[in-house]
PDB file of C-alpha atoms in Angstrom:
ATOM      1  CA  UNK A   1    -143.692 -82.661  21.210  1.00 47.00           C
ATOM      2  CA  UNK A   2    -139.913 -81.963  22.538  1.00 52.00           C
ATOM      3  CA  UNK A   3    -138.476 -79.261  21.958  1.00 54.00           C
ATOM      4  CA  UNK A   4    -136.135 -81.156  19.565  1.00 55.00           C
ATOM      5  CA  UNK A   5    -138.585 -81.553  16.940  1.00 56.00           C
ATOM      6  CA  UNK A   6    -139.036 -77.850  16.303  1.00 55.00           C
ATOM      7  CA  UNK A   7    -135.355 -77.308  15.931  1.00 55.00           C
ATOM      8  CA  UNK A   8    -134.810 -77.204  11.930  1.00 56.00           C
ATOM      9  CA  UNK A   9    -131.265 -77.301  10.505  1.00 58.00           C
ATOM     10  CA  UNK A  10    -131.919 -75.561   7.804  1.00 66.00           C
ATOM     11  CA  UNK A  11    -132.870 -72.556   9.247  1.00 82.00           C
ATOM     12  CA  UNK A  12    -129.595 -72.290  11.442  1.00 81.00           C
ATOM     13  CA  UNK A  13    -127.579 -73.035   7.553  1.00 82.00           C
ATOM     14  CA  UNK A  14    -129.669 -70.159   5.924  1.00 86.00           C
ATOM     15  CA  UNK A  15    -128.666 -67.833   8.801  1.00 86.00           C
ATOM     16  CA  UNK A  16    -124.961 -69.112   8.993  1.00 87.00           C
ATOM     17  CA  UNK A  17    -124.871 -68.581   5.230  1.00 88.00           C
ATOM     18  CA  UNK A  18    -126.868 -64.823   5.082  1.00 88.00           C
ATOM     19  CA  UNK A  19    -124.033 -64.436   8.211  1.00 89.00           C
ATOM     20  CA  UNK A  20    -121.540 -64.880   5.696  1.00 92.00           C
ATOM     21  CA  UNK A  21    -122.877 -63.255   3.053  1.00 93.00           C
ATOM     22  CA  UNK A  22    -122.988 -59.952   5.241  1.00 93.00           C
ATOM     23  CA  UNK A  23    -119.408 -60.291   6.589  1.00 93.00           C
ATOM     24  CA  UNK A  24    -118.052 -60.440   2.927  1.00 93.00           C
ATOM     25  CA  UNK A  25    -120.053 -57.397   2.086  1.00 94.00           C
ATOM     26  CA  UNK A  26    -118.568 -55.760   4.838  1.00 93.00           C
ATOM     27  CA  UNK A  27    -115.280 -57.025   4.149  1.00 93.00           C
ATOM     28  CA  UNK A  28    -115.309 -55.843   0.770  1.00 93.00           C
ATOM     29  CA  UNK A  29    -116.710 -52.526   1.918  1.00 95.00           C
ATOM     30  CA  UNK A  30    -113.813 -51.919   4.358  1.00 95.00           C
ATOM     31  CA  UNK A  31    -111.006 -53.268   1.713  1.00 95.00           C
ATOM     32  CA  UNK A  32    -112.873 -50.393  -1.076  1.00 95.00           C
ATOM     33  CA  UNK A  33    -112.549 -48.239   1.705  1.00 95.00           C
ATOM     34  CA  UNK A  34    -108.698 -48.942   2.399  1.00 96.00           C
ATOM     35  CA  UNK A  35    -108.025 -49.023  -1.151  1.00 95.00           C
ATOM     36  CA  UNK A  36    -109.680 -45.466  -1.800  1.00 96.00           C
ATOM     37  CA  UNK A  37    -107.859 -43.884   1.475  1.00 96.00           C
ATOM     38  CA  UNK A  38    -104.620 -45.091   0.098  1.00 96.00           C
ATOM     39  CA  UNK A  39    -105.057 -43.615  -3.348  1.00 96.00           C
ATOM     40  CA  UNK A  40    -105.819 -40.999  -1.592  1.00 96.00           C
ATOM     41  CA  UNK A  41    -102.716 -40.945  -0.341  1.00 96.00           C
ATOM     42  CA  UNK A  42    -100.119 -41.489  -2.576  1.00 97.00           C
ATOM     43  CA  UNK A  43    -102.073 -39.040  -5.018  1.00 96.00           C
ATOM     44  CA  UNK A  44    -101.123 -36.182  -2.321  1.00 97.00           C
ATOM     45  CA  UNK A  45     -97.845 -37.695  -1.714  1.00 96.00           C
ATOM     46  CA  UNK A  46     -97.093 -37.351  -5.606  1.00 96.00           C
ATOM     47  CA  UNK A  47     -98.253 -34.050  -5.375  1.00 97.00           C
ATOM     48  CA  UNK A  48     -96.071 -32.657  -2.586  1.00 97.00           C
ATOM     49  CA  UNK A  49     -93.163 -34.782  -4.831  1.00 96.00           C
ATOM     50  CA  UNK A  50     -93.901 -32.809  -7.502  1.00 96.00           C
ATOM     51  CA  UNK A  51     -94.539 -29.413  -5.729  1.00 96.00           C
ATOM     52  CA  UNK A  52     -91.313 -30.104  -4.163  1.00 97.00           C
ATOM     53  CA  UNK A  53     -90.203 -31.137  -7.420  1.00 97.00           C
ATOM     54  CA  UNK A  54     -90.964 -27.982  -9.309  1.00 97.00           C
ATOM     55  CA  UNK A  55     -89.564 -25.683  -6.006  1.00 96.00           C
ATOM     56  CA  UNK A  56     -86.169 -27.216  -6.254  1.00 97.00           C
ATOM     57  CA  UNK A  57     -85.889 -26.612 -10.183  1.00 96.00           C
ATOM     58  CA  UNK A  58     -87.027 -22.802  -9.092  1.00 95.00           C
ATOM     59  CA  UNK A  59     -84.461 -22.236  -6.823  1.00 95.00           C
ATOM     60  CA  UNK A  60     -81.766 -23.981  -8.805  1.00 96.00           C
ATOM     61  CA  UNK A  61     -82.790 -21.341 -11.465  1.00 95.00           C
ATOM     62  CA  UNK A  62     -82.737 -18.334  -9.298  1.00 94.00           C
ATOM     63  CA  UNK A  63     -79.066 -19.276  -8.065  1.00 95.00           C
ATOM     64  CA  UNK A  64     -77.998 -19.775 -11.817  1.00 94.00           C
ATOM     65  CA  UNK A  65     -79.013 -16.317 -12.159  1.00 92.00           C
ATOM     66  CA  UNK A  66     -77.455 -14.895  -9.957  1.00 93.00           C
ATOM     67  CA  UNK A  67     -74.043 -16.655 -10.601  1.00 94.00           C
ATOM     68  CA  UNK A  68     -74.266 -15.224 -14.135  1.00 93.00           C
ATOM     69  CA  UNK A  69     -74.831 -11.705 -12.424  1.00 92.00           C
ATOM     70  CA  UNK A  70     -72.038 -12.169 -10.188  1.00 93.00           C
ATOM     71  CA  UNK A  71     -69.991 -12.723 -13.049  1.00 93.00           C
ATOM     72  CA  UNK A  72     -70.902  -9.779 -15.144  1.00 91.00           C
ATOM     73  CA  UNK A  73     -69.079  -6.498 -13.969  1.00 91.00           C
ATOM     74  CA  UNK A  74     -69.862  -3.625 -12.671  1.00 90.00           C
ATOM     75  CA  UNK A  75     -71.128  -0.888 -15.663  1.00 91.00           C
ATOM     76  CA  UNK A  76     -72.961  -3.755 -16.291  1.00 88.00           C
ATOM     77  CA  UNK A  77     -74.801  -4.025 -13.712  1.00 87.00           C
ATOM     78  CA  UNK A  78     -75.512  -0.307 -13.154  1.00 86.00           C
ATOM     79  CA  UNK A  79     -76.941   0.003 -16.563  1.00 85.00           C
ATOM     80  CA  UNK A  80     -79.034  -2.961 -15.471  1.00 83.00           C
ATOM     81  CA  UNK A  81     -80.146  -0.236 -11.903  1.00 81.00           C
ATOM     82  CA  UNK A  82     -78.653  -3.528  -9.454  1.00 84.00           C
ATOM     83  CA  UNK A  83     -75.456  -3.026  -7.779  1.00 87.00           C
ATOM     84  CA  UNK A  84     -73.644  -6.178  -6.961  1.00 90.00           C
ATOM     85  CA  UNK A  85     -74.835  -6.127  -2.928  1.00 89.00           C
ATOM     86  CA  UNK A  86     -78.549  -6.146  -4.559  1.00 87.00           C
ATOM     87  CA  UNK A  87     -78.427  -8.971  -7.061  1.00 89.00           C
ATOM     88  CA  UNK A  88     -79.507 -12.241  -4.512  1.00 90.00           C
ATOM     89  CA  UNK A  89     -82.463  -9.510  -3.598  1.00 86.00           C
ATOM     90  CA  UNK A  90     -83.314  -8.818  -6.984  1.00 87.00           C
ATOM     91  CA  UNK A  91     -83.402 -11.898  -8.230  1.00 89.00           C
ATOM     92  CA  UNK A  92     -85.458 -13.290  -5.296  1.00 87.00           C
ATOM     93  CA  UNK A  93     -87.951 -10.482  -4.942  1.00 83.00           C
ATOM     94  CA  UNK A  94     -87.487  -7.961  -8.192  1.00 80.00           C
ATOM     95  CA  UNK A  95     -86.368  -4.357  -8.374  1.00 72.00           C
ATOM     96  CA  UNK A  96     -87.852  -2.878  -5.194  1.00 65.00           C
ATOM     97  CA  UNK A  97     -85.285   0.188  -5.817  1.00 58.00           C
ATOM     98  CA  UNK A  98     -87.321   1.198  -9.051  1.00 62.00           C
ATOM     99  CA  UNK A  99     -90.190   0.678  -7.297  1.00 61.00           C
ATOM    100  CA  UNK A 100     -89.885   2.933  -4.441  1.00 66.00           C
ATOM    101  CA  UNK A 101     -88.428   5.815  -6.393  1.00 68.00           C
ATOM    102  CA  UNK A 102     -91.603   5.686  -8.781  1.00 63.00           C
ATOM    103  CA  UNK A 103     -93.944   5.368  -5.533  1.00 64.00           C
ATOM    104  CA  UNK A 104     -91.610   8.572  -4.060  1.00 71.00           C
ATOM    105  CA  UNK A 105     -92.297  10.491  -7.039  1.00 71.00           C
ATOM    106  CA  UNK A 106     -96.212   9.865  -7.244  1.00 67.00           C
ATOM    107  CA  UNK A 107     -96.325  10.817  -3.530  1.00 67.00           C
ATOM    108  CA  UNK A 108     -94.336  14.196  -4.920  1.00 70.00           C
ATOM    109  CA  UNK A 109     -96.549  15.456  -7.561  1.00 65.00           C
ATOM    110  CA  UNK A 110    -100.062  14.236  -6.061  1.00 63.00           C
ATOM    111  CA  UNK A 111    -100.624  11.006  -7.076  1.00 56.00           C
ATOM    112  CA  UNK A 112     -99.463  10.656 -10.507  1.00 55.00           C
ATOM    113  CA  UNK A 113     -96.748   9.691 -11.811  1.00 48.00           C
ATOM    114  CA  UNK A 114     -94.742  12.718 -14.208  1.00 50.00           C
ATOM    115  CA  UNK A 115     -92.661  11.614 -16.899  1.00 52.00           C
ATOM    116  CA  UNK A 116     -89.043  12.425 -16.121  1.00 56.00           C
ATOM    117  CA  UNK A 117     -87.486  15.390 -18.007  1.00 54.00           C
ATOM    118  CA  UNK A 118     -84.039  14.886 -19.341  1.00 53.00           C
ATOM    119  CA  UNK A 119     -81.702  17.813 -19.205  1.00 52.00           C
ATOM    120  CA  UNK A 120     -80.584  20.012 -22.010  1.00 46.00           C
TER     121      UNK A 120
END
């Protein structure tokens, strides 16, 4: 017998065709892959967009504010406790002003704050 005989044609078709089998399961497997990663993606790009989104409405309503608080005068604004050098500050970070003076006055009387006395 030559070595001919043994050689079987089917055999080398049911490997060829298990072959291809396993190189469209892989295929597929790297095309899930690529289609998850980009997902991926342009969820977290639409996520910065919005973050960025939502940051620029912020700020647009911070510098209304403080147009309108430019525009108001001066009494105003003192009955308010800003003066007009503080209002970009204020509106950016809060009163810090207030603050302070009510930490100054706990630090005075021992750690609590005493309600203020008006005058007579």
């Amino acid at each position: 017998m030559s070595e001919n005989e043994h050689f079987n044609l089917r055999s080398f078709y049911e490997i060829e065709r298990a072959a291809r089998r396993e190189r469209g399961r892989v295929a597929g497997m790297w095309l899930l892959d690529i289609a998850r990663k980009s997902a991926q993606w342009i969820h977290e790009l639409a996520r910065e967009g919005f973050r960025l989104a939502r940051r620029h409405v912020a700020e647009q309503r911070r510098r209304s504010a403080i147009r309108v608080l430019h525009g108001l005068d001066d009494r105003i604004l003192a009955d308010m406790g800003i003066s007009r050098g503080e209002i970009e500050f204020v509106v950016r970070n809060g009163r810090p002003a207030y603050a302070m003076r009510l930490l100054r006055r706990w630090h005075r009387v021992g750690g609590h704050v005493a309600p203020q006395r008006k005058a007579a």
